[in-house]
PDB file of N, CA and C in Angstrom:
ATOM      1  N   MET Q  89     -12.688  10.220   7.055  1.00 67.00           N
ATOM      2  CA  MET Q  89     -11.528  11.214   7.141  1.00 67.00           C
ATOM      3  C   MET Q  89     -11.455  12.081   5.832  1.00 67.00           C
ATOM      4  N   PRO Q  90     -10.824  13.186   5.955  1.00 75.00           N
ATOM      5  CA  PRO Q  90     -10.716  14.081   4.683  1.00 75.00           C
ATOM      6  C   PRO Q  90     -10.005  13.268   3.672  1.00 75.00           C
ATOM      7  N   GLY Q  91     -10.453  13.487   2.413  1.00 92.00           N
ATOM      8  CA  GLY Q  91      -9.813  12.830   1.280  1.00 92.00           C
ATOM      9  C   GLY Q  91     -10.234  11.338   1.142  1.00 92.00           C
ATOM     10  N   GLY Q  92     -11.279  11.003   1.914  1.00 94.00           N
ATOM     11  CA  GLY Q  92     -11.693   9.612   1.770  1.00 94.00           C
ATOM     12  C   GLY Q  92     -10.773   8.551   2.372  1.00 94.00           C
ATOM     13  N   LYS Q  93      -9.812   8.980   3.102  1.00 95.00           N
ATOM     14  CA  LYS Q  93      -8.851   8.017   3.686  1.00 95.00           C
ATOM     15  C   LYS Q  93      -9.472   7.277   4.819  1.00 95.00           C
ATOM     16  N   LEU Q  94      -9.230   5.917   4.890  1.00 97.00           N
ATOM     17  CA  LEU Q  94      -9.590   5.046   5.913  1.00 97.00           C
ATOM     18  C   LEU Q  94      -8.581   4.912   6.861  1.00 97.00           C
ATOM     19  N   PRO Q  95      -8.883   4.365   8.013  1.00 97.00           N
ATOM     20  CA  PRO Q  95      -7.756   4.133   9.086  1.00 97.00           C
ATOM     21  C   PRO Q  95      -6.590   3.381   8.573  1.00 97.00           C
ATOM     22  N   LEU Q  96      -6.933   2.386   7.520  1.00 98.00           N
ATOM     23  CA  LEU Q  96      -5.721   1.667   6.941  1.00 98.00           C
ATOM     24  C   LEU Q  96      -4.906   2.489   6.096  1.00 98.00           C
ATOM     25  N   HIS Q  97      -5.394   3.421   5.451  1.00 97.00           N
ATOM     26  CA  HIS Q  97      -4.601   4.315   4.573  1.00 97.00           C
ATOM     27  C   HIS Q  97      -3.665   5.167   5.469  1.00 97.00           C
ATOM     28  N   ILE Q  98      -4.307   5.628   6.653  1.00 97.00           N
ATOM     29  CA  ILE Q  98      -3.503   6.502   7.560  1.00 97.00           C
ATOM     30  C   ILE Q  98      -2.438   5.710   8.221  1.00 97.00           C
ATOM     31  N   ALA Q  99      -2.784   4.447   8.623  1.00 97.00           N
ATOM     32  CA  ALA Q  99      -1.832   3.675   9.320  1.00 97.00           C
ATOM     33  C   ALA Q  99      -0.612   3.301   8.427  1.00 97.00           C
ATOM     34  N   CYS Q 100      -0.925   3.024   7.143  1.00 97.00           N
ATOM     35  CA  CYS Q 100       0.161   2.827   6.200  1.00 97.00           C
ATOM     36  C   CYS Q 100       0.947   4.042   5.826  1.00 97.00           C
ATOM     37  N   THR Q 101       0.295   5.185   5.857  1.00 95.00           N
ATOM     38  CA  THR Q 101       1.102   6.387   5.625  1.00 95.00           C
ATOM     39  C   THR Q 101       2.069   6.839   6.696  1.00 95.00           C
ATOM     40  N   TRP Q 102       1.664   6.507   7.966  1.00 96.00           N
ATOM     41  CA  TRP Q 102       2.355   7.103   9.100  1.00 96.00           C
ATOM     42  C   TRP Q 102       3.121   5.963   9.859  1.00 96.00           C
ATOM     43  N   HIS Q 103       3.503   4.972   9.152  1.00 93.00           N
ATOM     44  CA  HIS Q 103       4.423   3.877   9.702  1.00 93.00           C
ATOM     45  C   HIS Q 103       3.865   3.215  10.934  1.00 93.00           C
ATOM     46  N   ALA Q 104       2.602   2.828  10.924  1.00 95.00           N
ATOM     47  CA  ALA Q 104       2.127   2.156  12.004  1.00 95.00           C
ATOM     48  C   ALA Q 104       2.792   0.695  12.042  1.00 95.00           C
ATOM     49  N   PRO Q 105       2.980   0.159  13.190  1.00 95.00           N
ATOM     50  CA  PRO Q 105       3.616  -1.206  13.274  1.00 95.00           C
ATOM     51  C   PRO Q 105       2.756  -2.217  12.605  1.00 95.00           C
ATOM     52  N   LYS Q 106       3.437  -3.301  12.054  1.00 95.00           N
ATOM     53  CA  LYS Q 106       2.710  -4.307  11.265  1.00 95.00           C
ATOM     54  C   LYS Q 106       1.579  -4.906  12.216  1.00 95.00           C
ATOM     55  N   GLU Q 107       1.720  -4.984  13.541  1.00 97.00           N
ATOM     56  CA  GLU Q 107       0.685  -5.509  14.417  1.00 97.00           C
ATOM     57  C   GLU Q 107      -0.588  -4.662  14.232  1.00 97.00           C
ATOM     58  N   SER Q 108      -0.411  -3.325  14.129  1.00 97.00           N
ATOM     59  CA  SER Q 108      -1.599  -2.414  13.864  1.00 97.00           C
ATOM     60  C   SER Q 108      -2.259  -2.584  12.592  1.00 97.00           C
ATOM     61  N   ILE Q 109      -1.453  -2.871  11.535  1.00 97.00           N
ATOM     62  CA  ILE Q 109      -1.979  -3.140  10.237  1.00 97.00           C
ATOM     63  C   ILE Q 109      -2.768  -4.385  10.212  1.00 97.00           C
ATOM     64  N   ASN Q 110      -2.186  -5.386  11.030  1.00 97.00           N
ATOM     65  CA  ASN Q 110      -2.841  -6.669  11.038  1.00 97.00           C
ATOM     66  C   ASN Q 110      -4.152  -6.606  11.740  1.00 97.00           C
ATOM     67  N   VAL Q 111      -4.306  -5.769  12.804  1.00 98.00           N
ATOM     68  CA  VAL Q 111      -5.531  -5.546  13.538  1.00 98.00           C
ATOM     69  C   VAL Q 111      -6.626  -4.940  12.492  1.00 98.00           C
ATOM     70  N   LEU Q 112      -6.236  -3.865  11.861  1.00 98.00           N
ATOM     71  CA  LEU Q 112      -7.054  -3.279  10.844  1.00 98.00           C
ATOM     72  C   LEU Q 112      -7.589  -4.236   9.839  1.00 98.00           C
ATOM     73  N   LEU Q 113      -6.702  -5.025   9.269  1.00 98.00           N
ATOM     74  CA  LEU Q 113      -7.064  -5.946   8.262  1.00 98.00           C
ATOM     75  C   LEU Q 113      -7.983  -7.082   8.807  1.00 98.00           C
ATOM     76  N   ALA Q 114      -7.693  -7.429  10.011  1.00 97.00           N
ATOM     77  CA  ALA Q 114      -8.558  -8.502  10.683  1.00 97.00           C
ATOM     78  C   ALA Q 114      -9.932  -7.986  10.906  1.00 97.00           C
ATOM     79  N   ALA Q 115     -10.067  -6.649  11.218  1.00 97.00           N
ATOM     80  CA  ALA Q 115     -11.302  -6.021  11.406  1.00 97.00           C
ATOM     81  C   ALA Q 115     -12.148  -6.084  10.103  1.00 97.00           C
ATOM     82  N   ASP Q 116     -11.522  -5.724   9.007  1.00 97.00           N
ATOM     83  CA  ASP Q 116     -12.227  -5.607   7.738  1.00 97.00           C
ATOM     84  C   ASP Q 116     -11.143  -5.622   6.636  1.00 97.00           C
ATOM     85  N   ARG Q 117     -10.982  -6.799   6.033  1.00 97.00           N
ATOM     86  CA  ARG Q 117      -9.973  -7.039   5.047  1.00 97.00           C
ATOM     87  C   ARG Q 117     -10.348  -6.193   3.697  1.00 97.00           C
ATOM     88  N   SER Q 118     -11.602  -5.967   3.534  1.00 97.00           N
ATOM     89  CA  SER Q 118     -12.090  -5.275   2.356  1.00 97.00           C
ATOM     90  C   SER Q 118     -11.605  -3.832   2.218  1.00 97.00           C
ATOM     91  N   THR Q 119     -11.075  -3.262   3.385  1.00 97.00           N
ATOM     92  CA  THR Q 119     -10.586  -1.948   3.383  1.00 97.00           C
ATOM     93  C   THR Q 119      -9.285  -1.876   2.441  1.00 97.00           C
ATOM     94  N   SER Q 120      -8.604  -2.946   2.268  1.00 98.00           N
ATOM     95  CA  SER Q 120      -7.451  -2.979   1.384  1.00 98.00           C
ATOM     96  C   SER Q 120      -7.843  -2.738  -0.046  1.00 98.00           C
ATOM     97  N   LYS Q 121      -9.116  -2.781  -0.371  1.00 98.00           N
ATOM     98  CA  LYS Q 121      -9.569  -2.637  -1.747  1.00 98.00           C
ATOM     99  C   LYS Q 121     -10.209  -1.263  -1.985  1.00 98.00           C
ATOM    100  N   ILE Q 122     -10.343  -0.405  -1.012  1.00 98.00           N
ATOM    101  CA  ILE Q 122     -11.024   0.857  -1.105  1.00 98.00           C
ATOM    102  C   ILE Q 122     -10.053   2.058  -1.332  1.00 98.00           C
ATOM    103  N   PRO Q 123     -10.192   2.646  -2.539  1.00 98.00           N
ATOM    104  CA  PRO Q 123      -9.401   3.822  -2.762  1.00 98.00           C
ATOM    105  C   PRO Q 123      -9.774   5.021  -2.037  1.00 98.00           C
ATOM    106  N   ASP Q 124      -8.946   6.010  -1.787  1.00 98.00           N
ATOM    107  CA  ASP Q 124      -9.290   7.266  -1.235  1.00 98.00           C
ATOM    108  C   ASP Q 124      -9.707   8.181  -2.424  1.00 98.00           C
ATOM    109  N   ASP Q 125      -9.913   9.482  -2.240  1.00 97.00           N
ATOM    110  CA  ASP Q 125     -10.362  10.298  -3.293  1.00 97.00           C
ATOM    111  C   ASP Q 125      -9.386  10.550  -4.367  1.00 97.00           C
ATOM    112  N   LEU Q 126      -8.133  10.316  -4.100  1.00 96.00           N
ATOM    113  CA  LEU Q 126      -7.120  10.380  -5.126  1.00 96.00           C
ATOM    114  C   LEU Q 126      -6.826   9.024  -5.896  1.00 96.00           C
ATOM    115  N   GLY Q 127      -7.631   8.012  -5.498  1.00 97.00           N
ATOM    116  CA  GLY Q 127      -7.498   6.789  -6.125  1.00 97.00           C
ATOM    117  C   GLY Q 127      -6.361   5.880  -5.511  1.00 97.00           C
ATOM    118  N   ASN Q 128      -5.886   6.277  -4.364  1.00 98.00           N
ATOM    119  CA  ASN Q 128      -4.782   5.551  -3.691  1.00 98.00           C
ATOM    120  C   ASN Q 128      -5.417   4.415  -2.801  1.00 98.00           C
ATOM    121  N   LEU Q 129      -5.048   3.175  -3.096  1.00 98.00           N
ATOM    122  CA  LEU Q 129      -5.288   2.132  -2.247  1.00 98.00           C
ATOM    123  C   LEU Q 129      -4.343   2.163  -0.968  1.00 98.00           C
ATOM    124  N   PRO Q 130      -4.582   1.428   0.045  1.00 98.00           N
ATOM    125  CA  PRO Q 130      -3.633   1.352   1.147  1.00 98.00           C
ATOM    126  C   PRO Q 130      -2.164   0.937   0.684  1.00 98.00           C
ATOM    127  N   ILE Q 131      -2.083   0.059  -0.310  1.00 98.00           N
ATOM    128  CA  ILE Q 131      -0.832  -0.377  -0.826  1.00 98.00           C
ATOM    129  C   ILE Q 131       0.003   0.915  -1.403  1.00 98.00           C
ATOM    130  N   HIS Q 132      -0.807   1.743  -2.039  1.00 98.00           N
ATOM    131  CA  HIS Q 132      -0.109   2.996  -2.547  1.00 98.00           C
ATOM    132  C   HIS Q 132       0.429   3.867  -1.540  1.00 98.00           C
ATOM    133  N   SER Q 133      -0.416   4.009  -0.392  1.00 97.00           N
ATOM    134  CA  SER Q 133      -0.007   4.802   0.761  1.00 97.00           C
ATOM    135  C   SER Q 133       1.240   4.133   1.385  1.00 97.00           C
ATOM    136  N   ALA Q 134       1.343   2.924   1.492  1.00 97.00           N
ATOM    137  CA  ALA Q 134       2.432   2.140   2.110  1.00 97.00           C
ATOM    138  C   ALA Q 134       3.663   2.371   1.286  1.00 97.00           C
ATOM    139  N   CYS Q 135       3.559   2.223  -0.030  1.00 97.00           N
ATOM    140  CA  CYS Q 135       4.730   2.449  -0.945  1.00 97.00           C
ATOM    141  C   CYS Q 135       5.100   3.891  -0.905  1.00 97.00           C
ATOM    142  N   PHE Q 136       4.201   4.801  -0.889  1.00 97.00           N
ATOM    143  CA  PHE Q 136       4.646   6.182  -0.780  1.00 97.00           C
ATOM    144  C   PHE Q 136       5.374   6.565   0.379  1.00 97.00           C
ATOM    145  N   SER Q 137       5.050   6.013   1.514  1.00 96.00           N
ATOM    146  CA  SER Q 137       5.670   6.293   2.832  1.00 96.00           C
ATOM    147  C   SER Q 137       6.878   5.378   3.044  1.00 96.00           C
ATOM    148  N   GLY Q 138       7.170   4.451   2.323  1.00 96.00           N
ATOM    149  CA  GLY Q 138       8.242   3.624   2.585  1.00 96.00           C
ATOM    150  C   GLY Q 138       8.042   2.576   3.740  1.00 96.00           C
ATOM    151  N   ALA Q 139       6.753   2.107   3.859  1.00 96.00           N
ATOM    152  CA  ALA Q 139       6.289   1.231   4.887  1.00 96.00           C
ATOM    153  C   ALA Q 139       7.264  -0.019   4.832  1.00 96.00           C
ATOM    154  N   SER Q 140       7.314  -0.701   5.908  1.00 95.00           N
ATOM    155  CA  SER Q 140       8.129  -1.892   6.071  1.00 95.00           C
ATOM    156  C   SER Q 140       7.675  -3.086   5.116  1.00 95.00           C
ATOM    157  N   SER Q 141       8.565  -3.815   4.873  1.00 94.00           N
ATOM    158  CA  SER Q 141       8.228  -4.959   3.928  1.00 94.00           C
ATOM    159  C   SER Q 141       7.141  -5.864   4.461  1.00 94.00           C
ATOM    160  N   ASP Q 142       7.175  -5.966   5.871  1.00 96.00           N
ATOM    161  CA  ASP Q 142       6.166  -6.764   6.503  1.00 96.00           C
ATOM    162  C   ASP Q 142       4.721  -6.154   6.251  1.00 96.00           C
ATOM    163  N   VAL Q 143       4.600  -4.870   6.394  1.00 97.00           N
ATOM    164  CA  VAL Q 143       3.413  -4.112   6.204  1.00 97.00           C
ATOM    165  C   VAL Q 143       2.877  -4.364   4.660  1.00 97.00           C
ATOM    166  N   ILE Q 144       3.814  -4.188   3.748  1.00 97.00           N
ATOM    167  CA  ILE Q 144       3.481  -4.324   2.378  1.00 97.00           C
ATOM    168  C   ILE Q 144       3.073  -5.762   2.074  1.00 97.00           C
ATOM    169  N   GLU Q 145       3.767  -6.660   2.610  1.00 96.00           N
ATOM    170  CA  GLU Q 145       3.389  -8.151   2.471  1.00 96.00           C
ATOM    171  C   GLU Q 145       1.994  -8.379   2.921  1.00 96.00           C
ATOM    172  N   ASN Q 146       1.654  -7.837   4.149  1.00 97.00           N
ATOM    173  CA  ASN Q 146       0.387  -8.192   4.772  1.00 97.00           C
ATOM    174  C   ASN Q 146      -0.751  -7.542   3.917  1.00 97.00           C
ATOM    175  N   ILE Q 147      -0.520  -6.276   3.391  1.00 97.00           N
ATOM    176  CA  ILE Q 147      -1.486  -5.686   2.601  1.00 97.00           C
ATOM    177  C   ILE Q 147      -1.744  -6.425   1.353  1.00 97.00           C
ATOM    178  N   LEU Q 148      -0.625  -6.860   0.761  1.00 97.00           N
ATOM    179  CA  LEU Q 148      -0.757  -7.606  -0.467  1.00 97.00           C
ATOM    180  C   LEU Q 148      -1.457  -9.038  -0.293  1.00 97.00           C
ATOM    181  N   LYS Q 149      -1.172  -9.617   0.799  1.00 96.00           N
ATOM    182  CA  LYS Q 149      -1.987 -10.827   1.124  1.00 96.00           C
ATOM    183  C   LYS Q 149      -3.468 -10.585   1.169  1.00 96.00           C
ATOM    184  N   ALA Q 150      -3.804  -9.485   1.777  1.00 97.00           N
ATOM    185  CA  ALA Q 150      -5.215  -9.155   1.794  1.00 97.00           C
ATOM    186  C   ALA Q 150      -5.864  -8.831   0.362  1.00 97.00           C
ATOM    187  N   TYR Q 151      -5.038  -8.231  -0.426  1.00 97.00           N
ATOM    188  CA  TYR Q 151      -5.574  -7.855  -1.873  1.00 97.00           C
ATOM    189  C   TYR Q 151      -4.396  -7.951  -2.823  1.00 97.00           C
ATOM    190  N   PRO Q 152      -3.981  -9.067  -3.239  1.00 97.00           N
ATOM    191  CA  PRO Q 152      -2.906  -9.204  -4.185  1.00 97.00           C
ATOM    192  C   PRO Q 152      -3.086  -8.458  -5.523  1.00 97.00           C
ATOM    193  N   LYS Q 153      -4.363  -8.269  -5.911  1.00 97.00           N
ATOM    194  CA  LYS Q 153      -4.490  -7.586  -7.295  1.00 97.00           C
ATOM    195  C   LYS Q 153      -4.334  -6.108  -7.170  1.00 97.00           C
ATOM    196  N   ALA Q 154      -3.995  -5.499  -5.962  1.00 97.00           N
ATOM    197  CA  ALA Q 154      -3.697  -4.189  -5.733  1.00 97.00           C
ATOM    198  C   ALA Q 154      -2.489  -3.744  -6.534  1.00 97.00           C
ATOM    199  N   VAL Q 155      -1.675  -4.699  -6.873  1.00 97.00           N
ATOM    200  CA  VAL Q 155      -0.416  -4.336  -7.663  1.00 97.00           C
ATOM    201  C   VAL Q 155      -0.688  -3.814  -9.027  1.00 97.00           C
ATOM    202  N   LEU Q 156      -1.925  -4.092  -9.460  1.00 97.00           N
ATOM    203  CA  LEU Q 156      -2.399  -3.758 -10.828  1.00 97.00           C
ATOM    204  C   LEU Q 156      -3.329  -2.530 -10.741  1.00 97.00           C
ATOM    205  N   PHE Q 157      -3.609  -1.904  -9.622  1.00 98.00           N
ATOM    206  CA  PHE Q 157      -4.477  -0.788  -9.480  1.00 98.00           C
ATOM    207  C   PHE Q 157      -3.760   0.469  -9.641  1.00 98.00           C
ATOM    208  N   ARG Q 158      -4.173   1.292 -10.531  1.00 98.00           N
ATOM    209  CA  ARG Q 158      -3.539   2.625 -10.758  1.00 98.00           C
ATOM    210  C   ARG Q 158      -4.378   3.759 -10.013  1.00 98.00           C
ATOM    211  N   THR Q 159      -3.525   4.684  -9.435  1.00 98.00           N
ATOM    212  CA  THR Q 159      -4.124   5.908  -8.865  1.00 98.00           C
ATOM    213  C   THR Q 159      -4.842   6.682  -9.962  1.00 98.00           C
ATOM    214  N   ASN Q 160      -5.497   7.757  -9.531  1.00 98.00           N
ATOM    215  CA  ASN Q 160      -6.161   8.701 -10.448  1.00 98.00           C
ATOM    216  C   ASN Q 160      -5.106   9.302 -11.457  1.00 98.00           C
ATOM    217  N   GLU Q 161      -3.858   9.343 -10.994  1.00 97.00           N
ATOM    218  CA  GLU Q 161      -2.805   9.951 -11.874  1.00 97.00           C
ATOM    219  C   GLU Q 161      -2.122   8.804 -12.660  1.00 97.00           C
ATOM    220  N   GLY Q 162      -2.510   7.641 -12.480  1.00 98.00           N
ATOM    221  CA  GLY Q 162      -2.008   6.450 -13.361  1.00 98.00           C
ATOM    222  C   GLY Q 162      -0.903   5.742 -12.748  1.00 98.00           C
ATOM    223  N   SER Q 163      -0.509   5.929 -11.481  1.00 98.00           N
ATOM    224  CA  SER Q 163       0.701   5.306 -10.788  1.00 98.00           C
ATOM    225  C   SER Q 163       0.227   3.911 -10.291  1.00 98.00           C
ATOM    226  N   LEU Q 164       1.022   2.950 -10.546  1.00 98.00           N
ATOM    227  CA  LEU Q 164       0.971   1.706  -9.921  1.00 98.00           C
ATOM    228  C   LEU Q 164       1.783   1.670  -8.631  1.00 98.00           C
ATOM    229  N   PRO Q 165       1.503   0.843  -7.657  1.00 98.00           N
ATOM    230  CA  PRO Q 165       2.378   0.751  -6.537  1.00 98.00           C
ATOM    231  C   PRO Q 165       3.905   0.650  -6.877  1.00 98.00           C
ATOM    232  N   GLU Q 166       4.195  -0.114  -7.834  1.00 97.00           N
ATOM    233  CA  GLU Q 166       5.537  -0.336  -8.400  1.00 97.00           C
ATOM    234  C   GLU Q 166       6.149   1.091  -8.841  1.00 97.00           C
ATOM    235  N   ASP Q 167       5.349   1.841  -9.518  1.00 97.00           N
ATOM    236  CA  ASP Q 167       5.816   3.127  -9.973  1.00 97.00           C
ATOM    237  C   ASP Q 167       6.270   4.055  -8.811  1.00 97.00           C
ATOM    238  N   ILE Q 168       5.400   4.076  -7.841  1.00 97.00           N
ATOM    239  CA  ILE Q 168       5.617   4.928  -6.615  1.00 97.00           C
ATOM    240  C   ILE Q 168       6.844   4.495  -5.925  1.00 97.00           C
ATOM    241  N   THR Q 169       7.021   3.159  -5.737  1.00 97.00           N
ATOM    242  CA  THR Q 169       8.260   2.619  -5.035  1.00 97.00           C
ATOM    243  C   THR Q 169       9.416   2.959  -5.836  1.00 97.00           C
ATOM    244  N   LYS Q 170       9.462   2.760  -7.085  1.00 96.00           N
ATOM    245  CA  LYS Q 170      10.635   3.114  -7.967  1.00 96.00           C
ATOM    246  C   LYS Q 170      10.990   4.640  -7.949  1.00 96.00           C
ATOM    247  N   ARG Q 171       9.936   5.458  -7.881  1.00 96.00           N
ATOM    248  CA  ARG Q 171      10.226   6.862  -8.004  1.00 96.00           C
ATOM    249  C   ARG Q 171      10.756   7.408  -6.666  1.00 96.00           C
ATOM    250  N   LEU Q 172      10.277   6.897  -5.497  1.00 93.00           N
ATOM    251  CA  LEU Q 172      10.646   7.471  -4.234  1.00 93.00           C
ATOM    252  C   LEU Q 172      11.989   6.899  -3.620  1.00 93.00           C
ATOM    253  N   LYS Q 173      12.354   5.674  -4.033  1.00 88.00           N
ATOM    254  CA  LYS Q 173      13.639   5.151  -3.552  1.00 88.00           C
ATOM    255  C   LYS Q 173      13.842   5.095  -1.997  1.00 88.00           C
ATOM    256  N   HIS Q 174      12.875   4.632  -1.326  1.00 94.00           N
ATOM    257  CA  HIS Q 174      13.046   4.383   0.187  1.00 94.00           C
ATOM    258  C   HIS Q 174      13.978   3.297   0.430  1.00 94.00           C
ATOM    259  N   ASP Q 175      14.502   3.173   1.677  1.00 93.00           N
ATOM    260  CA  ASP Q 175      15.455   2.120   2.023  1.00 93.00           C
ATOM    261  C   ASP Q 175      15.069   0.734   1.772  1.00 93.00           C
ATOM    262  N   ASN Q 176      13.743   0.500   1.869  1.00 92.00           N
ATOM    263  CA  ASN Q 176      13.151  -0.842   1.623  1.00 92.00           C
ATOM    264  C   ASN Q 176      12.760  -1.067   0.132  1.00 92.00           C
ATOM    265  N   ARG Q 177      13.251  -0.280  -0.798  1.00 94.00           N
ATOM    266  CA  ARG Q 177      12.904  -0.289  -2.094  1.00 94.00           C
ATOM    267  C   ARG Q 177      13.014  -1.663  -2.787  1.00 94.00           C
ATOM    268  N   VAL Q 178      14.153  -2.291  -2.607  1.00 96.00           N
ATOM    269  CA  VAL Q 178      14.448  -3.555  -3.245  1.00 96.00           C
ATOM    270  C   VAL Q 178      13.527  -4.692  -2.776  1.00 96.00           C
ATOM    271  N   SER Q 179      13.311  -4.771  -1.444  1.00 96.00           N
ATOM    272  CA  SER Q 179      12.409  -5.798  -0.855  1.00 96.00           C
ATOM    273  C   SER Q 179      10.884  -5.514  -1.290  1.00 96.00           C
ATOM    274  N   ALA Q 180      10.626  -4.193  -1.231  1.00 96.00           N
ATOM    275  CA  ALA Q 180       9.082  -3.852  -1.651  1.00 96.00           C
ATOM    276  C   ALA Q 180       8.914  -4.183  -3.096  1.00 96.00           C
ATOM    277  N   LEU Q 181       9.808  -3.898  -4.047  1.00 97.00           N
ATOM    278  CA  LEU Q 181       9.631  -4.258  -5.447  1.00 97.00           C
ATOM    279  C   LEU Q 181       9.624  -5.757  -5.609  1.00 97.00           C
ATOM    280  N   ALA Q 182      10.370  -6.507  -4.873  1.00 97.00           N
ATOM    281  CA  ALA Q 182      10.308  -7.845  -4.980  1.00 97.00           C
ATOM    282  C   ALA Q 182       8.955  -8.437  -4.611  1.00 97.00           C
ATOM    283  N   LEU Q 183       8.365  -7.920  -3.509  1.00 96.00           N
ATOM    284  CA  LEU Q 183       6.948  -8.348  -3.067  1.00 96.00           C
ATOM    285  C   LEU Q 183       5.991  -7.957  -4.069  1.00 96.00           C
ATOM    286  N   LEU Q 184       6.077  -6.756  -4.597  1.00 97.00           N
ATOM    287  CA  LEU Q 184       5.107  -6.270  -5.616  1.00 97.00           C
ATOM    288  C   LEU Q 184       5.179  -7.162  -6.866  1.00 97.00           C
ATOM    289  N   ASN Q 185       6.391  -7.498  -7.287  1.00 96.00           N
ATOM    290  CA  ASN Q 185       6.545  -8.382  -8.489  1.00 96.00           C
ATOM    291  C   ASN Q 185       6.105  -9.757  -8.261  1.00 96.00           C
ATOM    292  N   LEU Q 186       6.237 -10.301  -7.001  1.00 94.00           N
ATOM    293  CA  LEU Q 186       5.605 -11.652  -6.674  1.00 94.00           C
ATOM    294  C   LEU Q 186       4.146 -11.762  -6.976  1.00 94.00           C
ATOM    295  N   CYS Q 187       3.462 -10.527  -6.688  1.00 90.00           N
ATOM    296  CA  CYS Q 187       1.944 -10.554  -6.810  1.00 90.00           C
ATOM    297  C   CYS Q 187       1.473 -10.287  -8.203  1.00 90.00           C
ATOM    298  N   LYS Q 188       2.353 -10.000  -9.078  1.00 83.00           N
ATOM    299  CA  LYS Q 188       1.924  -9.689 -10.551  1.00 83.00           C
ATOM    300  C   LYS Q 188       1.593 -10.999 -11.187  1.00 83.00           C
TER     301      LYS Q 188
END
């Protein structure tokens, strides 16, 4: 895909249901560790779009160290979550802090 995005990045960005995320992770868990051209892991995409807590939790289960991964601009998933203030902000931050 343009920008180096994988299907998991796209699913996280466009609010795919958790079942779709689970299918993608089951097919290849290692995709949770692959950044796009901007340095975004799927967890960054999920935080940016305000994905459900279930989606964030499943991505973090696949790659817990993603919470420490910075984008090319230096943003952690936590930084993105705090900055954008989606409705699930509190639960997303709690999940991210659990993985630290």
